[in-house]
Structures are given as C-alpha cells and as structure tokens.
C-alpha cells in the first residue's frame, strides 16, 4: 500500500522462493541482521524490512524520495521473483 506518508509491502509466498527474494533485498540493502527467525534491514527510523521463510514485510515512512524509489523498486523485484512459477 502507498499513502502520502507510508509505503508498506507485504508478500507471502512458497518457502522455496525465500532465498531468491532475500537475494533481491541484499542487492539493494546489503547483509541483514538476524532477529530470531527474521532477517532484518533498517535505514534509520524510516525503513524496516523483515524477511523469513515464505514472508516479507517492508515498512517505510516517506521522507527521502530517492530512498522511496529504491524501496518501491525493491518491492517490484521481490514480486517478480516470488511470483514466478
């Protein structure tokens, strides 16, 4: 979803596609930290990405338009890899 203040993305998919999806995030934001079963990426207070087997969520509070474009493009690339048959 995309509002004036917040962009959020959520995907639930087949677990075997998790590695490809996480690779897309790593290409954009580097290596994650680990919290329990989640891989987590953060950019200051405005961005949090969480991934685990079969699920990814992105929460982004809009501020930087350059970062927003990067986050939006990431959402599209994740959808592309997890949507493939």
PDB file of N, CA, C and O in Angstrom:
ATOM      1  N   UNK A   1       0.852  -1.184   0.000  1.00  0.00           N
ATOM      2  CA  UNK A   1       0.000   0.000   0.000  1.00  0.00           C
ATOM      3  C   UNK A   1       0.890   1.236   0.000  1.00  0.00           C
ATOM      4  O   UNK A   1       2.022   1.190   0.458  1.00  0.00           O
ATOM      5  N   UNK A   2       0.343   2.315  -0.519  1.00  0.00           N
ATOM      6  CA  UNK A   2       1.131   3.518  -0.704  1.00  0.00           C
ATOM      7  C   UNK A   2       0.260   4.724  -0.382  1.00  0.00           C
ATOM      8  O   UNK A   2      -0.698   4.997  -1.080  1.00  0.00           O
ATOM      9  N   UNK A   3       0.580   5.419   0.715  1.00  0.00           N
ATOM     10  CA  UNK A   3      -0.165   6.630   1.070  1.00  0.00           C
ATOM     11  C   UNK A   3       0.788   7.813   1.002  1.00  0.00           C
ATOM     12  O   UNK A   3       1.950   7.666   0.631  1.00  0.00           O
ATOM     13  N   UNK A   4       0.321   8.991   1.396  1.00  0.00           N
ATOM     14  CA  UNK A   4       1.178  10.172   1.379  1.00  0.00           C
ATOM     15  C   UNK A   4       2.349  10.038   2.356  1.00  0.00           C
ATOM     16  O   UNK A   4       3.404  10.608   2.128  1.00  0.00           O
ATOM     17  N   UNK A   5       2.145   9.298   3.450  1.00  0.00           N
ATOM     18  CA  UNK A   5       3.156   9.237   4.495  1.00  0.00           C
ATOM     19  C   UNK A   5       3.893   7.909   4.600  1.00  0.00           C
ATOM     20  O   UNK A   5       5.033   7.865   5.039  1.00  0.00           O
ATOM     21  N   UNK A   6       3.220   6.820   4.212  1.00  0.00           N
ATOM     22  CA  UNK A   6       3.806   5.499   4.437  1.00  0.00           C
ATOM     23  C   UNK A   6       3.646   4.615   3.207  1.00  0.00           C
ATOM     24  O   UNK A   6       2.607   4.615   2.557  1.00  0.00           O
ATOM     25  N   UNK A   7       4.715   3.871   2.908  1.00  0.00           N
ATOM     26  CA  UNK A   7       4.656   2.825   1.891  1.00  0.00           C
ATOM     27  C   UNK A   7       4.867   1.517   2.633  1.00  0.00           C
ATOM     28  O   UNK A   7       5.827   1.376   3.398  1.00  0.00           O
ATOM     29  N   UNK A   8       3.939   0.580   2.464  1.00  0.00           N
ATOM     30  CA  UNK A   8       4.149  -0.725   3.087  1.00  0.00           C
ATOM     31  C   UNK A   8       3.938  -1.810   2.045  1.00  0.00           C
ATOM     32  O   UNK A   8       3.156  -1.655   1.103  1.00  0.00           O
ATOM     33  N   UNK A   9       4.674  -2.891   2.215  1.00  0.00           N
ATOM     34  CA  UNK A   9       4.659  -4.001   1.274  1.00  0.00           C
ATOM     35  C   UNK A   9       4.659  -5.280   2.086  1.00  0.00           C
ATOM     36  O   UNK A   9       5.375  -5.385   3.082  1.00  0.00           O
ATOM     37  N   UNK A  10       3.830  -6.218   1.671  1.00  0.00           N
ATOM     38  CA  UNK A  10       3.792  -7.496   2.352  1.00  0.00           C
ATOM     39  C   UNK A  10       3.617  -8.593   1.306  1.00  0.00           C
ATOM     40  O   UNK A  10       2.802  -8.454   0.401  1.00  0.00           O
ATOM     41  N   UNK A  11       4.399  -9.647   1.431  1.00  0.00           N
ATOM     42  CA  UNK A  11       4.285 -10.765   0.494  1.00  0.00           C
ATOM     43  C   UNK A  11       4.373 -12.067   1.269  1.00  0.00           C
ATOM     44  O   UNK A  11       5.211 -12.224   2.153  1.00  0.00           O
ATOM     45  N   UNK A  12       3.476 -12.983   0.928  1.00  0.00           N
ATOM     46  CA  UNK A  12       3.523 -14.344   1.465  1.00  0.00           C
ATOM     47  C   UNK A  12       3.625 -15.254   0.246  1.00  0.00           C
ATOM     48  O   UNK A  12       2.871 -15.087  -0.712  1.00  0.00           O
ATOM     49  N   UNK A  13       4.567 -16.193   0.288  1.00  0.00           N
ATOM     50  CA  UNK A  13       4.862 -16.983  -0.909  1.00  0.00           C
ATOM     51  C   UNK A  13       5.401 -18.352  -0.518  1.00  0.00           C
ATOM     52  O   UNK A  13       5.630 -18.619   0.666  1.00  0.00           O
ATOM     53  N   UNK A  14       5.635 -19.198  -1.522  1.00  0.00           N
ATOM     54  CA  UNK A  14       6.165 -20.539  -1.276  1.00  0.00           C
ATOM     55  C   UNK A  14       7.567 -20.445  -0.679  1.00  0.00           C
ATOM     56  O   UNK A  14       8.419 -19.716  -1.183  1.00  0.00           O
ATOM     57  N   UNK A  15       7.805 -21.205   0.379  1.00  0.00           N
ATOM     58  CA  UNK A  15       9.088 -21.139   1.091  1.00  0.00           C
ATOM     59  C   UNK A  15      10.316 -21.343   0.204  1.00  0.00           C
ATOM     60  O   UNK A  15      11.326 -20.683   0.415  1.00  0.00           O
ATOM     61  N   UNK A  16      10.270 -22.227  -0.820  1.00  0.00           N
ATOM     62  CA  UNK A  16      11.474 -22.393  -1.654  1.00  0.00           C
ATOM     63  C   UNK A  16      11.897 -21.103  -2.383  1.00  0.00           C
ATOM     64  O   UNK A  16      13.039 -20.995  -2.824  1.00  0.00           O
ATOM     65  N   UNK A  17      11.025 -20.130  -2.487  1.00  0.00           N
ATOM     66  CA  UNK A  17      11.359 -18.874  -3.171  1.00  0.00           C
ATOM     67  C   UNK A  17      12.002 -17.850  -2.232  1.00  0.00           C
ATOM     68  O   UNK A  17      12.410 -16.780  -2.665  1.00  0.00           O
ATOM     69  N   UNK A  18      12.114 -18.187  -0.954  1.00  0.00           N
ATOM     70  CA  UNK A  18      12.640 -17.253   0.036  1.00  0.00           C
ATOM     71  C   UNK A  18      14.052 -16.790  -0.287  1.00  0.00           C
ATOM     72  O   UNK A  18      14.364 -15.606  -0.179  1.00  0.00           O
ATOM     73  N   UNK A  19      14.928 -17.713  -0.687  1.00  0.00           N
ATOM     74  CA  UNK A  19      16.324 -17.357  -0.951  1.00  0.00           C
ATOM     75  C   UNK A  19      16.413 -16.314  -2.067  1.00  0.00           C
ATOM     76  O   UNK A  19      17.148 -15.329  -1.947  1.00  0.00           O
ATOM     77  N   UNK A  20      15.649 -16.504  -3.138  1.00  0.00           N
ATOM     78  CA  UNK A  20      15.676 -15.553  -4.256  1.00  0.00           C
ATOM     79  C   UNK A  20      15.176 -14.178  -3.811  1.00  0.00           C
ATOM     80  O   UNK A  20      15.747 -13.151  -4.189  1.00  0.00           O
ATOM     81  N   UNK A  21      14.142 -14.163  -2.992  1.00  0.00           N
ATOM     82  CA  UNK A  21      13.599 -12.890  -2.509  1.00  0.00           C
ATOM     83  C   UNK A  21      14.602 -12.177  -1.609  1.00  0.00           C
ATOM     84  O   UNK A  21      14.825 -10.966  -1.733  1.00  0.00           O
ATOM     85  N   UNK A  22      15.240 -12.918  -0.703  1.00  0.00           N
ATOM     86  CA  UNK A  22      16.231 -12.332   0.197  1.00  0.00           C
ATOM     87  C   UNK A  22      17.439 -11.820  -0.594  1.00  0.00           C
ATOM     88  O   UNK A  22      17.984 -10.764  -0.288  1.00  0.00           O
ATOM     89  N   UNK A  23      17.815 -12.522  -1.661  1.00  0.00           N
ATOM     90  CA  UNK A  23      18.905 -12.050  -2.523  1.00  0.00           C
ATOM     91  C   UNK A  23      18.584 -10.689  -3.127  1.00  0.00           C
ATOM     92  O   UNK A  23      19.464  -9.835  -3.249  1.00  0.00           O
ATOM     93  N   UNK A  24      17.320 -10.471  -3.506  1.00  0.00           N
ATOM     94  CA  UNK A  24      16.917  -9.174  -4.062  1.00  0.00           C
ATOM     95  C   UNK A  24      17.110  -8.064  -3.027  1.00  0.00           C
ATOM     96  O   UNK A  24      17.581  -6.977  -3.357  1.00  0.00           O
ATOM     97  N   UNK A  25      16.736  -8.340  -1.780  1.00  0.00           N
ATOM     98  CA  UNK A  25      16.890  -7.330  -0.724  1.00  0.00           C
ATOM     99  C   UNK A  25      18.376  -7.061  -0.473  1.00  0.00           C
ATOM    100  O   UNK A  25      18.787  -5.913  -0.334  1.00  0.00           O
ATOM    101  N   UNK A  26      19.181  -8.132  -0.448  1.00  0.00           N
ATOM    102  CA  UNK A  26      20.616  -7.958  -0.205  1.00  0.00           C
ATOM    103  C   UNK A  26      21.285  -7.135  -1.298  1.00  0.00           C
ATOM    104  O   UNK A  26      22.192  -6.358  -1.028  1.00  0.00           O
ATOM    105  N   UNK A  27      20.821  -7.295  -2.557  1.00  0.00           N
ATOM    106  CA  UNK A  27      21.380  -6.495  -3.653  1.00  0.00           C
ATOM    107  C   UNK A  27      21.148  -5.014  -3.402  1.00  0.00           C
ATOM    108  O   UNK A  27      21.994  -4.185  -3.714  1.00  0.00           O
ATOM    109  N   UNK A  28      19.989  -4.674  -2.846  1.00  0.00           N
ATOM    110  CA  UNK A  28      19.640  -3.268  -2.614  1.00  0.00           C
ATOM    111  C   UNK A  28      20.188  -2.726  -1.295  1.00  0.00           C
ATOM    112  O   UNK A  28      20.643  -1.589  -1.231  1.00  0.00           O
ATOM    113  N   UNK A  29      20.142  -3.536  -0.220  1.00  0.00           N
ATOM    114  CA  UNK A  29      20.445  -3.019   1.119  1.00  0.00           C
ATOM    115  C   UNK A  29      21.551  -3.751   1.867  1.00  0.00           C
ATOM    116  O   UNK A  29      21.767  -3.491   3.049  1.00  0.00           O
ATOM    117  N   UNK A  30      22.239  -4.687   1.214  1.00  0.00           N
ATOM    118  CA  UNK A  30      23.355  -5.366   1.864  1.00  0.00           C
ATOM    119  C   UNK A  30      22.911  -6.477   2.802  1.00  0.00           C
ATOM    120  O   UNK A  30      21.763  -6.911   2.775  1.00  0.00           O
ATOM    121  N   UNK A  31      23.843  -6.923   3.625  1.00  0.00           N
ATOM    122  CA  UNK A  31      23.572  -8.058   4.523  1.00  0.00           C
ATOM    123  C   UNK A  31      22.634  -7.646   5.665  1.00  0.00           C
ATOM    124  O   UNK A  31      22.751  -6.551   6.196  1.00  0.00           O
ATOM    125  N   UNK A  32      21.745  -8.549   6.050  1.00  0.00           N
ATOM    126  CA  UNK A  32      20.807  -8.248   7.137  1.00  0.00           C
ATOM    127  C   UNK A  32      21.385  -8.570   8.503  1.00  0.00           C
ATOM    128  O   UNK A  32      22.400  -9.253   8.613  1.00  0.00           O
ATOM    129  N   UNK A  33      20.702  -8.061   9.530  1.00  0.00           N
ATOM    130  CA  UNK A  33      20.941  -8.561  10.877  1.00  0.00           C
ATOM    131  C   UNK A  33      19.908  -9.665  11.086  1.00  0.00           C
ATOM    132  O   UNK A  33      18.950  -9.789  10.317  1.00  0.00           O
ATOM    133  N   UNK A  34      20.084 -10.462  12.120  1.00  0.00           N
ATOM    134  CA  UNK A  34      19.158 -11.554  12.388  1.00  0.00           C
ATOM    135  C   UNK A  34      18.490 -11.320  13.736  1.00  0.00           C
ATOM    136  O   UNK A  34      19.168 -10.991  14.714  1.00  0.00           O
ATOM    137  N   UNK A  35      17.170 -11.444  13.755  1.00  0.00           N
ATOM    138  CA  UNK A  35      16.397 -11.353  14.998  1.00  0.00           C
ATOM    139  C   UNK A  35      15.463 -12.556  15.038  1.00  0.00           C
ATOM    140  O   UNK A  35      14.461 -12.577  14.339  1.00  0.00           O
ATOM    141  N   UNK A  36      15.826 -13.559  15.828  1.00  0.00           N
ATOM    142  CA  UNK A  36      15.036 -14.789  15.853  1.00  0.00           C
ATOM    143  C   UNK A  36      15.059 -15.435  14.481  1.00  0.00           C
ATOM    144  O   UNK A  36      16.122 -15.639  13.908  1.00  0.00           O
ATOM    145  N   UNK A  37      13.885 -15.715  13.907  1.00  0.00           N
ATOM    146  CA  UNK A  37      13.805 -16.328  12.585  1.00  0.00           C
ATOM    147  C   UNK A  37      13.815 -15.286  11.468  1.00  0.00           C
ATOM    148  O   UNK A  37      13.785 -15.635  10.296  1.00  0.00           O
ATOM    149  N   UNK A  38      13.811 -14.007  11.837  1.00  0.00           N
ATOM    150  CA  UNK A  38      13.740 -12.943  10.841  1.00  0.00           C
ATOM    151  C   UNK A  38      15.111 -12.414  10.442  1.00  0.00           C
ATOM    152  O   UNK A  38      15.990 -12.260  11.269  1.00  0.00           O
ATOM    153  N   UNK A  39      15.228 -12.096   9.150  1.00  0.00           N
ATOM    154  CA  UNK A  39      16.336 -11.286   8.656  1.00  0.00           C
ATOM    155  C   UNK A  39      15.798  -9.862   8.639  1.00  0.00           C
ATOM    156  O   UNK A  39      14.672  -9.634   8.187  1.00  0.00           O
ATOM    157  N   UNK A  40      16.586  -8.906   9.130  1.00  0.00           N
ATOM    158  CA  UNK A  40      16.087  -7.536   9.263  1.00  0.00           C
ATOM    159  C   UNK A  40      17.079  -6.537   8.674  1.00  0.00           C
ATOM    160  O   UNK A  40      18.288  -6.641   8.892  1.00  0.00           O
ATOM    161  N   UNK A  41      16.542  -5.598   7.909  1.00  0.00           N
ATOM    162  CA  UNK A  41      17.316  -4.476   7.375  1.00  0.00           C
ATOM    163  C   UNK A  41      16.649  -3.198   7.868  1.00  0.00           C
ATOM    164  O   UNK A  41      15.438  -3.083   7.842  1.00  0.00           O
ATOM    165  N   UNK A  42      17.469  -2.220   8.293  1.00  0.00           N
ATOM    166  CA  UNK A  42      16.917  -0.932   8.728  1.00  0.00           C
ATOM    167  C   UNK A  42      17.745   0.201   8.152  1.00  0.00           C
ATOM    168  O   UNK A  42      18.958   0.087   8.034  1.00  0.00           O
ATOM    169  N   UNK A  43      17.052   1.284   7.811  1.00  0.00           N
ATOM    170  CA  UNK A  43      17.710   2.521   7.399  1.00  0.00           C
ATOM    171  C   UNK A  43      17.154   3.589   8.327  1.00  0.00           C
ATOM    172  O   UNK A  43      16.017   4.037   8.150  1.00  0.00           O
ATOM    173  N   UNK A  44      17.921   3.966   9.343  1.00  0.00           N
ATOM    174  CA  UNK A  44      17.471   4.964  10.305  1.00  0.00           C
ATOM    175  C   UNK A  44      16.136   4.582  10.916  1.00  0.00           C
ATOM    176  O   UNK A  44      15.870   3.410  11.169  1.00  0.00           O
ATOM    177  N   UNK A  45      15.289   5.574  11.150  1.00  0.00           N
ATOM    178  CA  UNK A  45      13.969   5.332  11.733  1.00  0.00           C
ATOM    179  C   UNK A  45      12.902   5.118  10.669  1.00  0.00           C
ATOM    180  O   UNK A  45      11.784   4.735  10.976  1.00  0.00           O
ATOM    181  N   UNK A  46      13.264   5.377   9.399  1.00  0.00           N
ATOM    182  CA  UNK A  46      12.214   5.436   8.381  1.00  0.00           C
ATOM    183  C   UNK A  46      11.927   4.113   7.676  1.00  0.00           C
ATOM    184  O   UNK A  46      10.850   3.926   7.126  1.00  0.00           O
ATOM    185  N   UNK A  47      12.890   3.173   7.682  1.00  0.00           N
ATOM    186  CA  UNK A  47      12.711   1.946   6.903  1.00  0.00           C
ATOM    187  C   UNK A  47      13.009   0.711   7.727  1.00  0.00           C
ATOM    188  O   UNK A  47      14.038   0.644   8.411  1.00  0.00           O
ATOM    189  N   UNK A  48      12.105  -0.264   7.643  1.00  0.00           N
ATOM    190  CA  UNK A  48      12.358  -1.579   8.230  1.00  0.00           C
ATOM    191  C   UNK A  48      11.867  -2.637   7.258  1.00  0.00           C
ATOM    192  O   UNK A  48      10.726  -2.594   6.803  1.00  0.00           O
ATOM    193  N   UNK A  49      12.751  -3.574   6.942  1.00  0.00           N
ATOM    194  CA  UNK A  49      12.408  -4.710   6.087  1.00  0.00           C
ATOM    195  C   UNK A  49      12.633  -5.963   6.909  1.00  0.00           C
ATOM    196  O   UNK A  49      13.694  -6.122   7.520  1.00  0.00           O
ATOM    197  N   UNK A  50      11.627  -6.838   6.938  1.00  0.00           N
ATOM    198  CA  UNK A  50      11.774  -8.116   7.638  1.00  0.00           C
ATOM    199  C   UNK A  50      11.475  -9.240   6.660  1.00  0.00           C
ATOM    200  O   UNK A  50      10.505  -9.171   5.903  1.00  0.00           O
ATOM    201  N   UNK A  51      12.306 -10.279   6.714  1.00  0.00           N
ATOM    202  CA  UNK A  51      12.098 -11.427   5.843  1.00  0.00           C
ATOM    203  C   UNK A  51      12.313 -12.702   6.634  1.00  0.00           C
ATOM    204  O   UNK A  51      13.182 -12.767   7.502  1.00  0.00           O
ATOM    205  N   UNK A  52      11.488 -13.694   6.351  1.00  0.00           N
ATOM    206  CA  UNK A  52      11.716 -15.040   6.861  1.00  0.00           C
ATOM    207  C   UNK A  52      11.150 -15.988   5.816  1.00  0.00           C
ATOM    208  O   UNK A  52      10.613 -15.544   4.812  1.00  0.00           O
ATOM    209  N   UNK A  53      11.270 -17.271   6.057  1.00  0.00           N
ATOM    210  CA  UNK A  53      10.815 -18.230   5.043  1.00  0.00           C
ATOM    211  C   UNK A  53       9.360 -17.978   4.676  1.00  0.00           C
ATOM    212  O   UNK A  53       8.477 -18.036   5.533  1.00  0.00           O
ATOM    213  N   UNK A  54       9.131 -17.656   3.423  1.00  0.00           N
ATOM    214  CA  UNK A  54       7.768 -17.507   2.925  1.00  0.00           C
ATOM    215  C   UNK A  54       7.092 -16.183   3.207  1.00  0.00           C
ATOM    216  O   UNK A  54       5.932 -16.005   2.863  1.00  0.00           O
ATOM    217  N   UNK A  55       7.808 -15.204   3.803  1.00  0.00           N
ATOM    218  CA  UNK A  55       7.150 -13.934   4.130  1.00  0.00           C
ATOM    219  C   UNK A  55       8.136 -12.774   4.150  1.00  0.00           C
ATOM    220  O   UNK A  55       9.237 -12.905   4.679  1.00  0.00           O
ATOM    221  N   UNK A  56       7.695 -11.653   3.580  1.00  0.00           N
ATOM    222  CA  UNK A  56       8.489 -10.421   3.617  1.00  0.00           C
ATOM    223  C   UNK A  56       7.570  -9.253   3.910  1.00  0.00           C
ATOM    224  O   UNK A  56       6.459  -9.178   3.364  1.00  0.00           O
ATOM    225  N   UNK A  57       8.017  -8.353   4.793  1.00  0.00           N
ATOM    226  CA  UNK A  57       7.273  -7.113   5.018  1.00  0.00           C
ATOM    227  C   UNK A  57       8.245  -5.936   4.925  1.00  0.00           C
ATOM    228  O   UNK A  57       9.392  -6.034   5.360  1.00  0.00           O
ATOM    229  N   UNK A  58       7.752  -4.850   4.355  1.00  0.00           N
ATOM    230  CA  UNK A  58       8.516  -3.604   4.265  1.00  0.00           C
ATOM    231  C   UNK A  58       7.640  -2.494   4.822  1.00  0.00           C
ATOM    232  O   UNK A  58       6.475  -2.383   4.444  1.00  0.00           O
ATOM    233  N   UNK A  59       8.191  -1.719   5.732  1.00  0.00           N
ATOM    234  CA  UNK A  59       7.508  -0.533   6.267  1.00  0.00           C
ATOM    235  C   UNK A  59       8.425   0.650   6.042  1.00  0.00           C
ATOM    236  O   UNK A  59       9.571   0.646   6.513  1.00  0.00           O
ATOM    237  N   UNK A  60       7.950   1.651   5.328  1.00  0.00           N
ATOM    238  CA  UNK A  60       8.775   2.813   5.014  1.00  0.00           C
ATOM    239  C   UNK A  60       7.988   4.092   5.255  1.00  0.00           C
ATOM    240  O   UNK A  60       6.927   4.285   4.671  1.00  0.00           O
ATOM    241  N   UNK A  61       8.497   4.935   6.161  1.00  0.00           N
ATOM    242  CA  UNK A  61       7.897   6.245   6.393  1.00  0.00           C
ATOM    243  C   UNK A  61       8.568   7.215   5.432  1.00  0.00           C
ATOM    244  O   UNK A  61       9.779   7.399   5.478  1.00  0.00           O
ATOM    245  N   UNK A  62       7.757   7.794   4.561  1.00  0.00           N
ATOM    246  CA  UNK A  62       8.311   8.613   3.489  1.00  0.00           C
ATOM    247  C   UNK A  62       9.023   9.844   4.012  1.00  0.00           C
ATOM    248  O   UNK A  62       8.572  10.502   4.937  1.00  0.00           O
ATOM    249  N   UNK A  63      10.138  10.127   3.389  1.00  0.00           N
ATOM    250  CA  UNK A  63      10.934  11.309   3.692  1.00  0.00           C
ATOM    251  C   UNK A  63      11.825  11.534   2.488  1.00  0.00           C
ATOM    252  O   UNK A  63      11.633  12.438   1.698  1.00  0.00           O
ATOM    253  N   UNK A  64      12.752  10.622   2.301  1.00  0.00           N
ATOM    254  CA  UNK A  64      13.683  10.682   1.181  1.00  0.00           C
ATOM    255  C   UNK A  64      13.047  10.095  -0.073  1.00  0.00           C
ATOM    256  O   UNK A  64      12.664   8.932  -0.098  1.00  0.00           O
ATOM    257  N   UNK A  65      12.926  10.913  -1.123  1.00  0.00           N
ATOM    258  CA  UNK A  65      12.319  10.398  -2.349  1.00  0.00           C
ATOM    259  C   UNK A  65      13.245   9.410  -3.052  1.00  0.00           C
ATOM    260  O   UNK A  65      12.784   8.456  -3.677  1.00  0.00           O
ATOM    261  N   UNK A  66      14.563   9.596  -2.919  1.00  0.00           N
ATOM    262  CA  UNK A  66      15.498   8.644  -3.525  1.00  0.00           C
ATOM    263  C   UNK A  66      15.368   7.275  -2.866  1.00  0.00           C
ATOM    264  O   UNK A  66      15.331   6.245  -3.541  1.00  0.00           O
ATOM    265  N   UNK A  67      15.270   7.269  -1.536  1.00  0.00           N
ATOM    266  CA  UNK A  67      15.110   6.009  -0.810  1.00  0.00           C
ATOM    267  C   UNK A  67      13.754   5.381  -1.131  1.00  0.00           C
ATOM    268  O   UNK A  67      13.647   4.168  -1.293  1.00  0.00           O
ATOM    269  N   UNK A  68      12.719   6.205  -1.275  1.00  0.00           N
ATOM    270  CA  UNK A  68      11.403   5.683  -1.628  1.00  0.00           C
ATOM    271  C   UNK A  68      11.453   4.959  -2.968  1.00  0.00           C
ATOM    272  O   UNK A  68      10.917   3.863  -3.106  1.00  0.00           O
ATOM    273  N   UNK A  69      12.113   5.545  -3.959  1.00  0.00           N
ATOM    274  CA  UNK A  69      12.216   4.888  -5.276  1.00  0.00           C
ATOM    275  C   UNK A  69      12.938   3.552  -5.145  1.00  0.00           C
ATOM    276  O   UNK A  69      12.552   2.568  -5.769  1.00  0.00           O
ATOM    277  N   UNK A  70      13.990   3.519  -4.336  1.00  0.00           N
ATOM    278  CA  UNK A  70      14.749   2.285  -4.118  1.00  0.00           C
ATOM    279  C   UNK A  70      13.864   1.217  -3.470  1.00  0.00           C
ATOM    280  O   UNK A  70      13.880   0.051  -3.876  1.00  0.00           O
ATOM    281  N   UNK A  71      13.070   1.625  -2.474  1.00  0.00           N
ATOM    282  CA  UNK A  71      12.189   0.696  -1.758  1.00  0.00           C
ATOM    283  C   UNK A  71      11.075   0.193  -2.684  1.00  0.00           C
ATOM    284  O   UNK A  71      10.758  -0.994  -2.712  1.00  0.00           O
ATOM    285  N   UNK A  72      10.493   1.103  -3.454  1.00  0.00           N
ATOM    286  CA  UNK A  72       9.407   0.723  -4.363  1.00  0.00           C
ATOM    287  C   UNK A  72       9.911  -0.246  -5.439  1.00  0.00           C
ATOM    288  O   UNK A  72       9.261  -1.242  -5.747  1.00  0.00           O
ATOM    289  N   UNK A  73      11.087   0.038  -5.985  1.00  0.00           N
ATOM    290  CA  UNK A  73      11.692  -0.849  -6.977  1.00  0.00           C
ATOM    291  C   UNK A  73      11.972  -2.216  -6.367  1.00  0.00           C
ATOM    292  O   UNK A  73      11.756  -3.254  -7.007  1.00  0.00           O
ATOM    293  N   UNK A  74      12.428  -2.233  -5.120  1.00  0.00           N
ATOM    294  CA  UNK A  74      12.678  -3.494  -4.430  1.00  0.00           C
ATOM    295  C   UNK A  74      11.391  -4.307  -4.316  1.00  0.00           C
ATOM    296  O   UNK A  74      11.384  -5.506  -4.588  1.00  0.00           O
ATOM    297  N   UNK A  75      10.296  -3.662  -3.926  1.00  0.00           N
ATOM    298  CA  UNK A  75       9.014  -4.360  -3.834  1.00  0.00           C
ATOM    299  C   UNK A  75       8.626  -5.008  -5.158  1.00  0.00           C
ATOM    300  O   UNK A  75       8.177  -6.154  -5.206  1.00  0.00           O
ATOM    301  N   UNK A  76       8.856  -4.276  -6.255  1.00  0.00           N
ATOM    302  CA  UNK A  76       8.537  -4.814  -7.582  1.00  0.00           C
ATOM    303  C   UNK A  76       9.433  -5.997  -7.929  1.00  0.00           C
ATOM    304  O   UNK A  76       8.972  -6.995  -8.494  1.00  0.00           O
ATOM    305  N   UNK A  77      10.727  -5.917  -7.585  1.00  0.00           N
ATOM    306  CA  UNK A  77      11.627  -7.022  -7.920  1.00  0.00           C
ATOM    307  C   UNK A  77      11.345  -8.260  -7.066  1.00  0.00           C
ATOM    308  O   UNK A  77      11.453  -9.382  -7.551  1.00  0.00           O
ATOM    309  N   UNK A  78      10.955  -8.054  -5.796  1.00  0.00           N
ATOM    310  CA  UNK A  78      10.567  -9.197  -4.954  1.00  0.00           C
ATOM    311  C   UNK A  78       9.329  -9.866  -5.545  1.00  0.00           C
ATOM    312  O   UNK A  78       9.273 -11.091  -5.687  1.00  0.00           O
ATOM    313  N   UNK A  79       8.333  -9.052  -5.924  1.00  0.00           N
ATOM    314  CA  UNK A  79       7.121  -9.611  -6.528  1.00  0.00           C
ATOM    315  C   UNK A  79       7.457 -10.424  -7.769  1.00  0.00           C
ATOM    316  O   UNK A  79       6.865 -11.484  -8.006  1.00  0.00           O
ATOM    317  N   UNK A  80       8.411  -9.940  -8.563  1.00  0.00           N
ATOM    318  CA  UNK A  80       8.791 -10.646  -9.781  1.00  0.00           C
ATOM    319  C   UNK A  80       9.404 -12.016  -9.484  1.00  0.00           C
ATOM    320  O   UNK A  80       9.045 -13.006 -10.111  1.00  0.00           O
ATOM    321  N   UNK A  81      10.298 -12.095  -8.469  1.00  0.00           N
ATOM    322  CA  UNK A  81      10.941 -13.386  -8.198  1.00  0.00           C
ATOM    323  C   UNK A  81      10.044 -14.358  -7.455  1.00  0.00           C
ATOM    324  O   UNK A  81      10.117 -15.545  -7.691  1.00  0.00           O
ATOM    325  N   UNK A  82       9.167 -13.865  -6.571  1.00  0.00           N
ATOM    326  CA  UNK A  82       8.307 -14.800  -5.836  1.00  0.00           C
ATOM    327  C   UNK A  82       7.062 -15.175  -6.647  1.00  0.00           C
ATOM    328  O   UNK A  82       6.424 -16.176  -6.375  1.00  0.00           O
ATOM    329  N   UNK A  83       6.755 -14.384  -7.655  1.00  0.00           N
ATOM    330  CA  UNK A  83       5.576 -14.659  -8.484  1.00  0.00           C
ATOM    331  C   UNK A  83       5.822 -15.637  -9.601  1.00  0.00           C
ATOM    332  O   UNK A  83       4.891 -16.148 -10.198  1.00  0.00           O
ATOM    333  N   UNK A  84       7.093 -15.947  -9.869  1.00  0.00           N
ATOM    334  CA  UNK A  84       7.424 -16.874 -10.964  1.00  0.00           C
ATOM    335  C   UNK A  84       6.991 -18.282 -10.615  1.00  0.00           C
ATOM    336  O   UNK A  84       7.113 -18.728  -9.496  1.00  0.00           O
ATOM    337  N   UNK A  85       6.514 -18.988 -11.630  1.00  0.00           N
ATOM    338  CA  UNK A  85       6.132 -20.395 -11.449  1.00  0.00           C
ATOM    339  C   UNK A  85       7.364 -21.270 -11.589  1.00  0.00           C
ATOM    340  O   UNK A  85       8.277 -20.953 -12.298  1.00  0.00           O
TER     341      UNK A  85
END
